[in-house]
């Protein structure tokens, strides 16, 4: 009575009265706005008043009815009053919370829990009493008490819900994250997530089901805070600084930090307490006379502590993942922003491949680090505590164990260091190399196909891959040693304890199982530590790489001083400027003095490589300014030499972030000669352009690029040879309408780099550049009258200059799409598929004809080209697992499973052996056969250690075997795809596969399998032990297993789909990064950085919307399942208590100490299972490209093709027809044509007449729709693609170089001698340039050959052709970017060197083909005229008209 009326009443009251002042202060400081009185709040108030009134009623009842009891104890009178006053205080707090906008109260929740728990004892007593004496004896107090108890329960129930949001804080997002509205309890148990799980179970999740990101997780919020911290002084590659800043930004909410750490500490004490309650239970088992309730109490205590442990653990994990997610956003944001300001010298050291790796592999490692970092400092503390308890328990013999643990640390430190070195120096280096090479292969895939070089590059990629895997293998073996040493340590500790026990220290159950439970607790930190250390090492490596990139040199703001337009009339001034591309390198421009008056046209001329583009870069501030002053007034627009086109619609490319002004837009299209092109594009200006402008011809890209600049209405225009890639008449039109003195830009300042002589007379000022210096400047007439180098140059070319205006080229082929005109313009023989968004159907040959009705329904799809990376749905198919395991092979898998079973069997045996030993009777103070027992024990432990090492190594090696095969398959599948595949698949999708997905298959899948298998077998061991102790437990374990499987299946459907959505939304990030890095100079020139940063933010946020629910899903599952696991603990304990009389302490100890591990094991199984299931998605995604269409085989078996084929070089077309896609009109219609040996044939025609289609047909880039082509009498369909493509040569329009030596670019298979290579360079007029390079032929070309000028790259392509010297040569207007002088030299080289070859030239400059034997005039897929040039001119047909336009007749 006394206990019930004092302690049990006062505990909740003291809690509330003591903490209320602090809580009120907290509420006072945090105001979230006022909440209206809601039904929930009203209900709480009403119930509260009822509770308070009960207290007063009881007080008066006792005063009046039971006055005799008062004399004995004043307490009886006080406790109702205290209770009522406390409830009134609680009501005041409810109101205060409502006023300060607190929606769910932890403080009151705990109060009601305490109140209910404290009422349980009186409740039991009252029920007992009523059963003994009958209820009538004191009916009022019984009713009062039961009502009081019921209302308390109701209050507790109401406390589980959250109130409505404060006034004015209603959320307007379309699908807000429910965590904001969740109550405290729902947050702790992650119940707020259940809705999404159920939705995902019913139907596969789609993008629209995902919640909007919470504001504090958005890129904008995180990065705006981060940039304040990332101060001007860059943390110079100091890892700690980088990390502090990153974590700092992710934890503006400092509560997170402390919460995480305090959670860890609570988590620690929980484990300790759970252990102690286990010990109490063991004590209870040994005490004969203990009452049963004590046993049940201890069992329940164990259960509750295990539950609390789960809750704290998962709140902590949730916090860590949230921080990790923010770190990912922060890193991506910083890297992206950096890529917009990095200077060209640094840009050359950081390739696109490395940047992609930074945002994929490295951010992943940092996120892992955030999660496991605390284990690094927590694990040693846990270990120390365990050892301390062991010392207390076993005395000095614990020292031996402590010594082993201490010895293991240095070994693992050494291993971690070695692994980190392997990872940085080797594995990441080769991975970067491999991704960089893949990026280049994807960018230059067309060249690879034309030259049949796929095999050479395949070898190169596989070379990188082998080295990468070799490093991975070494690292994995070291890791296995580390794991095995830690696992054996717990056994060694135990063995040494028992060896050092002296004769009188007998082993009894208490000693064995307390030490066993402690050692099991010790196992967790011991197994986590190597993992944590390894994660930390990897994170340190990644931070270093990140620091290095983020601290690399940026463009200096003072390279160019910007000024507003002023009246003095000079828009651009360079005074005594010296510029270089890098701070150390030699200057590329010297002694530059330029003054450009407002509104003038300045022409910049000079040879290939004389520094014309560098001069524009200096004006834009893209180069390092060594000395002098550059001033630009007003806004700038820039047209680069190689047009940079975004993967967007034509309209978006032209307006480039500005709003569309209809009349001005139309005017721009008209002057840039884009209207005829828009007519033949399938959806006009709404047509999507592929990456890098894949489905536009060179001329169209250049015109779109020019239109973008004109649309801007800027003050200063910098035009880098914009007319080099368009037809003669188009070039003249653009000059007249846009650039020239009568063009739309006549009042603007224009700086034009050009090779076209015909424009020079109209320029106000001409700058002549030679080797980086301005040798002459002045107007056309002034320069001529000086009789300098410029005048000589003009006179040399005076004759050609009259004949042609020097700028023309445009290749495009037109096709009609079932009555809707559509284009696949075939610039560099590009081939593009207007794919209908169906990712498997990008194959040209098996496209279905498109029916008319379908046509009308999908106008918005017309312009679509790229196939969006699609997420599959449903659970990962079994085939994926089969495929993964098939690549490993059964021969290895079966032994692994055996090894696992063997290892766990050994563990089970030695635990059982221990329990038998503990149950041994003690005779005369000692036990018998101690030595034999130790020997068996030692042998079992040793065997287990070996098995652990074996399994971990075996699984790692299997993982490497599998990932080697999968990568190889992916690579071959991609390289064997037809051109159309690359045009409709963004490179981001492919790079994503090669970077992130392959990385996951390398590391994550084997790791997950390792963990999953070891824990599954451990769980089996625990279940066997619990069943051996108490067979009755099967009744509980089986239903729990079913429940477990049910919850798991619910979860996997959702989790897998989230993983897929996350992977799919990652591809656009890479594509966007890729695009930005390539167009950085254009983005800067137009000042569009902020818009691109916004786009990047949007893409990262979109990716995070599927990442956030992904990790919450794991927490949701783990919390729910650990409660199931805690059920096993409860079952084992209660059954042991019930069977107290029949069970031996040894077995009970074994069962309880093992069941304590169940929660941990379950959560790890879930975690590793989901890891495996989620990462198998990578196998699925890598495997996707196995099903897409492939080209014909590279070589035919048993081919009888003679080695010297083709010997004569005759080509015969028989009724040849070709279409870009089934269901489209033929692009070539019934071409019949004979080309004799050594004949020189020019092919001319308007844009889209089918000129390039002929060449595409000869190389079988497109297969014939009808008819055949014979070369030297051999039908080209009957031979392998490589046999065909390697025996004929093309010089394409776009010069593509790969990073590697110059020699590798000319001859990747090393088939020619150095002499041959040098002579080809001499003929291509590159010998002087190359012999002046320090490394000569071994000169390293940077990514895409960026460290050579465009003209030099074109000459390298010519050298390639001269080296191959095949009987058939196709020229696709191969002299686009070279000056006239070099062009003349090239033409003469081609005439002399290829004299005995058949040459087909797709020509734009008609003067280059005037001496050919025949000219073919193409028109709409037909041959409209064919004869010698002289005859065609006399016939006065189409060819004559073209010549007249070009001023040749």
XYZ file of N, CA and C in Angstrom, residues 277-278 280-285 287 289-303 1129-1130 1132-1138 1140 1152:
105
model
N 21.166 -7.825 -17.854
C 19.894 -8.495 -17.546
C 20.015 -9.976 -17.899
N 20.795 -10.269 -18.970
C 21.040 -11.665 -19.310
C 21.731 -12.377 -18.158
N 21.570 -11.490 -14.988
C 20.612 -11.642 -13.892
C 19.780 -12.901 -14.126
N 19.421 -13.103 -15.413
C 18.605 -14.266 -15.750
C 19.379 -15.548 -15.429
N 20.692 -15.524 -15.757
C 21.509 -16.707 -15.459
C 21.576 -16.940 -13.952
N 21.721 -15.840 -13.196
C 21.763 -15.936 -11.736
C 20.468 -16.546 -11.226
N 19.374 -16.071 -11.830
C 18.052 -16.563 -11.435
C 17.945 -18.071 -11.698
N 18.510 -18.503 -12.824
C 18.434 -19.923 -13.168
C 19.185 -20.776 -12.141
N 19.701 -19.939 -8.960
C 19.137 -19.809 -7.606
C 17.869 -20.650 -7.505
N 15.642 -21.010 -5.147
C 14.441 -20.539 -4.443
C 13.846 -19.255 -5.020
N 14.467 -18.733 -6.101
C 13.988 -17.433 -6.604
C 12.544 -17.544 -7.076
N 11.704 -16.509 -6.787
C 10.309 -16.554 -7.253
C 10.261 -16.412 -8.782
N 9.219 -16.986 -9.372
C 9.122 -16.990 -10.848
C 9.017 -15.594 -11.428
N 8.282 -14.671 -10.690
C 8.066 -13.338 -11.296
C 9.396 -12.657 -11.612
N 10.406 -12.973 -10.806
C 11.708 -12.355 -11.073
C 12.212 -12.781 -12.453
N 12.071 -14.070 -12.749
C 12.519 -14.576 -14.044
C 11.807 -13.870 -15.188
N 10.448 -13.745 -15.050
C 9.689 -13.078 -16.100
C 10.099 -11.613 -16.209
N 10.328 -11.010 -15.043
C 10.715 -9.598 -15.033
C 12.034 -9.412 -15.796
N 13.014 -10.291 -15.509
C 14.314 -10.173 -16.194
C 14.157 -10.394 -17.705
N 13.305 -11.395 -18.033
C 13.103 -11.695 -19.457
C 12.505 -10.480 -20.173
N 11.484 -9.855 -19.532
C 10.846 -8.682 -20.145
C 11.836 -7.536 -20.247
N 12.644 -7.398 -19.197
C 13.644 -6.329 -19.189
C 14.590 -6.493 -20.390
N 15.023 -7.736 -20.613
C 15.906 -7.991 -21.759
C 15.233 -7.566 -23.062
N 13.948 -7.931 -23.166
C 13.198 -7.611 -24.389
C 13.135 -6.092 -24.598
N 14.244 -13.272 -28.675
C 14.941 -13.132 -27.382
C 13.965 -13.400 -26.243
N 12.781 -12.754 -26.367
C 11.769 -12.896 -25.310
C 11.363 -14.366 -25.185
N 13.013 -17.090 -26.047
C 14.069 -17.920 -25.465
C 14.116 -17.731 -23.952
N 14.012 -16.476 -23.497
C 14.135 -16.194 -22.067
C 12.942 -16.763 -21.305
N 11.718 -16.511 -21.813
C 10.524 -16.955 -21.075
C 10.468 -18.475 -21.024
N 10.814 -19.111 -22.164
C 10.788 -20.578 -22.178
C 11.835 -21.131 -21.210
N 12.963 -20.453 -21.110
C 13.976 -20.922 -20.168
C 13.444 -20.824 -18.738
N 12.743 -19.709 -18.445
C 12.198 -19.538 -17.093
C 11.178 -20.641 -16.810
N 10.332 -20.917 -17.831
C 9.296 -21.927 -17.616
C 9.925 -23.310 -17.403
N 12.643 -24.062 -16.055
C 13.747 -23.912 -15.111
C 14.164 -25.237 -14.471
N 20.481 -18.239 -24.248
C 20.214 -16.820 -24.002
C 21.325 -15.963 -24.602
